[in-house]
XYZ file of C-alpha atoms in Angstrom:
222
model
C -24.436 -3.945 138.350
C -26.886 -6.765 137.616
C -25.615 -10.339 137.404
C -24.769 -11.200 133.802
C -25.224 -14.553 132.142
C -22.190 -16.293 130.684
C -23.359 -15.405 127.152
C -23.877 -11.733 128.035
C -20.437 -11.574 129.601
C -18.913 -13.287 126.564
C -20.385 -10.710 124.186
C -18.909 -7.830 126.193
C -15.586 -9.658 126.565
C -15.378 -10.287 122.821
C -15.931 -6.611 122.055
C -13.372 -5.382 124.606
C -10.584 -7.985 124.264
C -7.838 -7.215 121.739
C -6.873 -10.826 121.056
C -7.755 -14.298 122.288
C -4.334 -14.739 123.930
C -5.055 -11.853 126.345
C -5.379 -12.861 129.997
C -8.681 -12.492 131.879
C -9.163 -8.974 133.234
C -9.593 -8.874 137.039
C -9.731 -12.682 137.296
C -11.394 -13.913 140.491
C -13.341 -16.867 141.857
C -15.989 -14.876 143.763
C -19.473 -14.366 142.399
C -21.467 -11.192 143.110
C -23.078 -10.897 146.532
C -26.297 -12.857 146.860
C -25.392 -15.703 144.502
C -24.230 -19.156 145.572
C -20.868 -20.386 144.294
C -21.276 -23.750 142.571
C -17.992 -24.948 144.061
C -19.857 -25.666 147.295
C -21.763 -28.477 145.571
C -18.640 -30.531 144.831
C -17.032 -32.159 147.876
C -13.790 -34.083 147.477
C -12.953 -37.183 149.501
C -10.577 -36.949 152.476
C -8.586 -39.751 154.064
C -6.647 -39.638 157.341
C -4.637 -42.507 158.813
C -2.345 -42.475 161.804
C 1.357 -42.759 161.084
C 2.841 -46.171 161.761
C 6.305 -45.025 162.885
C 7.266 -41.674 164.435
C 3.853 -40.041 164.487
C 4.570 -37.709 161.583
C 1.842 -37.203 158.991
C 1.796 -37.259 155.205
C -0.311 -34.732 153.351
C -1.552 -35.812 149.915
C -3.676 -33.643 147.641
C -4.525 -32.345 144.185
C -4.033 -28.563 144.070
C -5.414 -28.135 140.557
C -7.426 -30.606 138.480
C -6.499 -30.473 134.805
C -8.908 -30.741 131.854
C -11.955 -30.060 134.039
C -13.877 -26.838 133.586
C -14.870 -24.688 136.566
C -16.540 -21.303 136.875
C -14.531 -18.106 137.281
C -15.308 -14.406 136.969
C -13.554 -11.488 135.307
C -14.397 -7.821 134.739
C -17.227 -8.761 132.382
C -18.802 -11.647 134.292
C -18.679 -15.459 134.486
C -16.700 -17.771 132.236
C -15.424 -21.341 132.278
C -11.732 -21.871 133.015
C -9.697 -24.998 132.253
C -6.103 -25.845 133.192
C -4.592 -27.804 130.311
C -2.810 -31.102 130.846
C 0.904 -30.310 130.684
C 0.485 -26.751 131.975
C 2.810 -27.496 134.917
C 5.608 -29.276 133.023
C 8.018 -26.368 132.535
C 7.609 -24.804 135.976
C 7.999 -28.138 137.797
C 11.256 -28.778 135.921
C 12.959 -25.795 137.598
C 15.724 -26.966 139.934
C 15.237 -23.818 142.042
C 11.444 -24.105 142.271
C 10.268 -22.454 145.489
C 6.664 -23.245 146.437
C 5.338 -23.578 150.009
C 2.334 -25.559 151.226
C 0.254 -23.128 153.274
C -3.088 -22.807 155.005
C -5.593 -20.547 153.243
C -2.960 -18.836 151.044
C -1.427 -17.310 154.203
C 2.330 -17.107 153.607
C 2.948 -16.974 157.367
C 1.306 -20.391 157.815
C 3.715 -22.590 155.878
C 3.881 -26.287 156.744
C 6.187 -27.544 153.944
C 8.305 -26.104 151.116
C 9.882 -27.411 147.921
C 13.084 -25.435 148.603
C 13.687 -27.368 151.836
C 12.782 -30.752 150.338
C 9.709 -31.139 152.548
C 7.212 -30.583 149.717
C 7.061 -32.514 146.438
C 5.025 -31.543 143.396
C 4.309 -33.409 140.167
C 1.738 -33.374 137.402
C -0.224 -36.607 137.128
C -3.292 -37.509 135.058
C -5.627 -35.874 137.596
C -3.667 -32.622 137.853
C -1.105 -31.034 140.182
C -0.226 -33.622 142.811
C 0.978 -32.313 146.184
C 2.876 -34.523 148.635
C 4.303 -33.433 152.004
C 5.565 -36.753 153.382
C 6.882 -35.760 156.815
C 4.691 -33.207 158.581
C 5.412 -32.708 162.263
C 2.149 -32.838 164.290
C 3.863 -30.641 166.896
C 3.866 -27.778 164.381
C 1.037 -25.456 165.435
C -0.368 -25.138 161.918
C -0.244 -28.898 161.285
C -1.980 -29.465 164.629
C -4.589 -26.882 163.622
C -5.301 -28.423 160.225
C -5.192 -32.140 161.076
C -8.469 -32.450 163.036
C -10.255 -30.316 160.452
C -9.069 -32.642 157.686
C -10.233 -35.619 159.752
C -13.648 -34.044 160.223
C -14.057 -33.142 156.562
C -14.042 -29.404 157.293
C -11.128 -29.000 154.854
C -11.202 -31.095 151.691
C -10.102 -28.837 148.840
C -6.971 -27.093 147.622
C -6.009 -24.037 145.623
C -2.780 -22.633 144.229
C -1.257 -19.208 143.622
C 0.409 -18.861 140.234
C 1.136 -16.653 137.255
C -0.445 -17.335 133.860
C 2.302 -17.728 131.239
C 0.170 -18.775 128.267
C -3.543 -19.128 127.672
C -6.290 -18.464 125.160
C -9.984 -17.664 125.007
C -12.333 -19.881 123.033
C -13.701 -18.322 119.806
C -16.946 -17.357 121.577
C -15.119 -16.005 124.698
C -17.045 -18.211 127.121
C -14.019 -20.346 128.044
C -10.424 -19.546 128.944
C -7.838 -22.337 128.725
C -4.594 -21.932 130.677
C -1.826 -23.713 128.766
C 1.173 -22.866 130.978
C 1.566 -21.597 134.534
C 4.481 -20.385 136.655
C 4.392 -21.680 140.241
C 7.755 -20.242 141.389
C 7.218 -18.119 144.522
C 3.504 -18.880 144.442
C 1.953 -21.486 146.745
C -0.272 -24.525 147.072
C -2.886 -24.095 149.778
C -5.283 -26.132 151.883
C -8.595 -24.257 151.703
C -12.275 -24.561 152.483
C -13.470 -23.839 148.950
C -11.076 -23.479 146.043
C -11.765 -21.987 142.627
C -11.547 -25.488 141.152
C -14.005 -27.784 142.985
C -12.328 -30.956 141.713
C -9.284 -30.658 143.983
C -8.748 -32.815 147.069
C -6.796 -32.847 150.313
C -5.919 -35.700 152.659
C -3.561 -36.783 155.422
C -2.167 -40.305 155.513
C 0.749 -42.306 156.848
C 2.794 -43.901 154.060
C 4.616 -41.635 151.539
C 4.969 -42.798 147.936
C 8.285 -43.166 146.120
C 7.948 -39.628 144.863
C 11.615 -38.647 145.080
C 12.718 -41.200 142.496
C 10.113 -39.990 139.975
C 11.136 -36.380 140.569
C 14.824 -37.183 139.931
C 13.901 -38.958 136.699
C 11.841 -35.929 135.588
C 14.772 -33.559 136.156
C 17.157 -35.915 134.374
C 14.836 -36.179 131.351
C 14.519 -32.374 131.204
C 18.306 -31.982 131.268
C 18.882 -34.382 128.351
């Protein structure tokens, strides 16, 4: 099949989609063989500082940038996808939220987890903020990732999720995701993510994230 333009794909999508609230069919980030993904042109900044106390490391990243369009593909061809601000609010309010921080979406390479209190997630102005404040450098996967983060070989993130609500634009060139479900998905350190505006970093000093998280849960309960 020849590579379609975004307008050609939109025309086919419009004819074959029952309603604008339908999810993308065969959603993926990969372009056809022979074309260059534009994500490679957007490099995020990475910072790494040595820990000042026990040698443990803090991972800090943005797993999904909100309100910034990026290219995706479905059955019909390319389209622009946007994660809406507020899309993470309901899923992050779950008291039983179970999301691991992994390498390359490999569930056997977990380095932190919300269920164990070693991973903290919140939505900030930039998007889905990921904080793992106490990574053990003796962990084989942490030891594997740390020098690559220092060298700038890893500087992006991705996340595995389920679309709860979304809608196509009237011309079917853009799909906006209004709500996601992260439970039993993951946030991942990757080479290239679908959204090129993510970032990943290791540093020493954790923020006062726990207090903000407790206030969020309290506000949701009221």
